[in-house]
Amino acid sequence: MQFEFNSSEPIYRQVADQIEDAIASGGFEEGAQIPSTTEISKEFHINPATVLKGMNIAVSKQLIEKRRGLGMFVKKGARQRIVAAKRDGFFDEFIVNLVREARNLNISETELLDLVKRGYNQ
């Protein structure tokens, strides 16, 4: 985990994003225990309440769960939920704008698909 303390993005949001990224990349496997609030706060010199706020975001997204007396664990299906959300975001952020710009440039659907295929072959 790495945190940008000078970033405009709040630290608790960075904590949530780091947990999500670690799950998505396989750094935290389904069913595996993740570092505790105390471990993260001590290692990175972050207020434990800030770390907990970030962890609670991951809990609300159904990515991790607290097991009383044991700690936080990655929930089954967490990686699939992250990938699905990222795919939706990819469509909303990139594909919609790509198609809009292609239309503005009078690029046909066929031409656009050819350009995408060319991009894959680079």
PDB file of N, CA, C and O in Angstrom, residues 12 15-16 19 37 49-64 66 72:
ATOM      1  N   TYR A  12      -8.865   8.317   3.684  1.00  0.00           N
ATOM      2  CA  TYR A  12      -9.792   7.198   3.871  1.00  0.00           C
ATOM      3  C   TYR A  12     -10.226   6.633   2.529  1.00  0.00           C
ATOM      4  O   TYR A  12     -10.400   5.426   2.377  1.00  0.00           O
ATOM      5  N   VAL A  15      -7.440   4.534   1.231  1.00  0.00           N
ATOM      6  CA  VAL A  15      -7.435   3.232   1.915  1.00  0.00           C
ATOM      7  C   VAL A  15      -8.422   2.300   1.222  1.00  0.00           C
ATOM      8  O   VAL A  15      -8.083   1.149   0.882  1.00  0.00           O
ATOM      9  N   ALA A  16      -9.645   2.766   0.989  1.00  0.00           N
ATOM     10  CA  ALA A  16     -10.665   1.947   0.330  1.00  0.00           C
ATOM     11  C   ALA A  16     -10.203   1.529  -1.063  1.00  0.00           C
ATOM     12  O   ALA A  16     -10.352   0.358  -1.448  1.00  0.00           O
ATOM     13  N   ILE A  19      -7.427  -1.173  -0.916  1.00  0.00           N
ATOM     14  CA  ILE A  19      -7.990  -2.489  -0.587  1.00  0.00           C
ATOM     15  C   ILE A  19      -8.654  -3.076  -1.829  1.00  0.00           C
ATOM     16  O   ILE A  19      -8.435  -4.241  -2.179  1.00  0.00           O
ATOM     17  N   THR A  37      -6.891  -2.683  10.981  1.00  0.00           N
ATOM     18  CA  THR A  37      -6.881  -1.228  11.084  1.00  0.00           C
ATOM     19  C   THR A  37      -5.624  -0.769  11.811  1.00  0.00           C
ATOM     20  O   THR A  37      -4.941   0.160  11.380  1.00  0.00           O
ATOM     21  N   ALA A  49      -8.952   5.837  12.955  1.00  0.00           N
ATOM     22  CA  ALA A  49     -10.323   6.168  12.547  1.00  0.00           C
ATOM     23  C   ALA A  49     -10.401   6.407  11.040  1.00  0.00           C
ATOM     24  O   ALA A  49     -11.399   6.062  10.396  1.00  0.00           O
ATOM     25  N   THR A  50      -9.348   6.963  10.470  1.00  0.00           N
ATOM     26  CA  THR A  50      -9.290   7.197   9.025  1.00  0.00           C
ATOM     27  C   THR A  50      -9.222   5.865   8.288  1.00  0.00           C
ATOM     28  O   THR A  50      -9.923   5.663   7.292  1.00  0.00           O
ATOM     29  N   VAL A  51      -8.380   4.962   8.776  1.00  0.00           N
ATOM     30  CA  VAL A  51      -8.266   3.634   8.168  1.00  0.00           C
ATOM     31  C   VAL A  51      -9.604   2.910   8.257  1.00  0.00           C
ATOM     32  O   VAL A  51     -10.079   2.317   7.276  1.00  0.00           O
ATOM     33  N   LEU A  52     -10.235   2.976   9.424  1.00  0.00           N
ATOM     34  CA  LEU A  52     -11.523   2.311   9.619  1.00  0.00           C
ATOM     35  C   LEU A  52     -12.583   2.866   8.671  1.00  0.00           C
ATOM     36  O   LEU A  52     -13.393   2.114   8.118  1.00  0.00           O
ATOM     37  N   LYS A  53     -12.569   4.167   8.452  1.00  0.00           N
ATOM     38  CA  LYS A  53     -13.528   4.774   7.526  1.00  0.00           C
ATOM     39  C   LYS A  53     -13.343   4.209   6.119  1.00  0.00           C
ATOM     40  O   LYS A  53     -14.316   3.900   5.421  1.00  0.00           O
ATOM     41  N   GLY A  54     -12.099   4.032   5.701  1.00  0.00           N
ATOM     42  CA  GLY A  54     -11.813   3.433   4.397  1.00  0.00           C
ATOM     43  C   GLY A  54     -12.245   1.981   4.336  1.00  0.00           C
ATOM     44  O   GLY A  54     -12.812   1.527   3.335  1.00  0.00           O
ATOM     45  N   MET A  55     -11.997   1.250   5.409  1.00  0.00           N
ATOM     46  CA  MET A  55     -12.413  -0.154   5.460  1.00  0.00           C
ATOM     47  C   MET A  55     -13.932  -0.270   5.416  1.00  0.00           C
ATOM     48  O   MET A  55     -14.472  -1.185   4.794  1.00  0.00           O
ATOM     49  N   ASN A  56     -14.612   0.661   6.059  1.00  0.00           N
ATOM     50  CA  ASN A  56     -16.079   0.631   6.049  1.00  0.00           C
ATOM     51  C   ASN A  56     -16.642   0.843   4.646  1.00  0.00           C
ATOM     52  O   ASN A  56     -17.708   0.312   4.321  1.00  0.00           O
ATOM     53  N   ILE A  57     -15.943   1.597   3.816  1.00  0.00           N
ATOM     54  CA  ILE A  57     -16.360   1.746   2.421  1.00  0.00           C
ATOM     55  C   ILE A  57     -16.276   0.385   1.727  1.00  0.00           C
ATOM     56  O   ILE A  57     -17.197  -0.007   1.000  1.00  0.00           O
ATOM     57  N   ALA A  58     -15.175  -0.334   1.957  1.00  0.00           N
ATOM     58  CA  ALA A  58     -15.014  -1.666   1.355  1.00  0.00           C
ATOM     59  C   ALA A  58     -16.071  -2.639   1.881  1.00  0.00           C
ATOM     60  O   ALA A  58     -16.575  -3.482   1.143  1.00  0.00           O
ATOM     61  N   VAL A  59     -16.437  -2.501   3.152  1.00  0.00           N
ATOM     62  CA  VAL A  59     -17.501  -3.332   3.724  1.00  0.00           C
ATOM     63  C   VAL A  59     -18.832  -3.008   3.042  1.00  0.00           C
ATOM     64  O   VAL A  59     -19.581  -3.912   2.658  1.00  0.00           O
ATOM     65  N   SER A  60     -19.115  -1.726   2.855  1.00  0.00           N
ATOM     66  CA  SER A  60     -20.391  -1.323   2.242  1.00  0.00           C
ATOM     67  C   SER A  60     -20.493  -1.773   0.792  1.00  0.00           C
ATOM     68  O   SER A  60     -21.591  -1.963   0.283  1.00  0.00           O
ATOM     69  N   LYS A  61     -19.351  -1.969   0.134  1.00  0.00           N
ATOM     70  CA  LYS A  61     -19.335  -2.466  -1.248  1.00  0.00           C
ATOM     71  C   LYS A  61     -19.355  -3.995  -1.303  1.00  0.00           C
ATOM     72  O   LYS A  61     -19.212  -4.572  -2.378  1.00  0.00           O
ATOM     73  N   GLN A  62     -19.482  -4.622  -0.137  1.00  0.00           N
ATOM     74  CA  GLN A  62     -19.519  -6.092  -0.043  1.00  0.00           C
ATOM     75  C   GLN A  62     -18.197  -6.733  -0.501  1.00  0.00           C
ATOM     76  O   GLN A  62     -18.197  -7.834  -1.053  1.00  0.00           O
ATOM     77  N   LEU A  63     -17.073  -6.050  -0.243  1.00  0.00           N
ATOM     78  CA  LEU A  63     -15.765  -6.575  -0.622  1.00  0.00           C
ATOM     79  C   LEU A  63     -15.088  -7.292   0.527  1.00  0.00           C
ATOM     80  O   LEU A  63     -14.379  -8.280   0.316  1.00  0.00           O
ATOM     81  N   ILE A  64     -15.273  -6.772   1.732  1.00  0.00           N
ATOM     82  CA  ILE A  64     -14.689  -7.391   2.921  1.00  0.00           C
ATOM     83  C   ILE A  64     -15.762  -7.500   3.985  1.00  0.00           C
ATOM     84  O   ILE A  64     -16.791  -6.827   3.922  1.00  0.00           O
ATOM     85  N   LYS A  66     -16.229  -8.191   8.429  1.00  0.00           N
ATOM     86  CA  LYS A  66     -15.598  -8.299   9.739  1.00  0.00           C
ATOM     87  C   LYS A  66     -16.066  -9.583  10.395  1.00  0.00           C
ATOM     88  O   LYS A  66     -17.261  -9.891  10.416  1.00  0.00           O
ATOM     89  N   MET A  72     -10.711  -8.630   9.550  1.00  0.00           N
ATOM     90  CA  MET A  72     -11.398  -8.388   8.277  1.00  0.00           C
ATOM     91  C   MET A  72     -10.931  -9.410   7.245  1.00  0.00           C
ATOM     92  O   MET A  72      -9.735  -9.678   7.129  1.00  0.00           O
TER      93      MET A  72
END
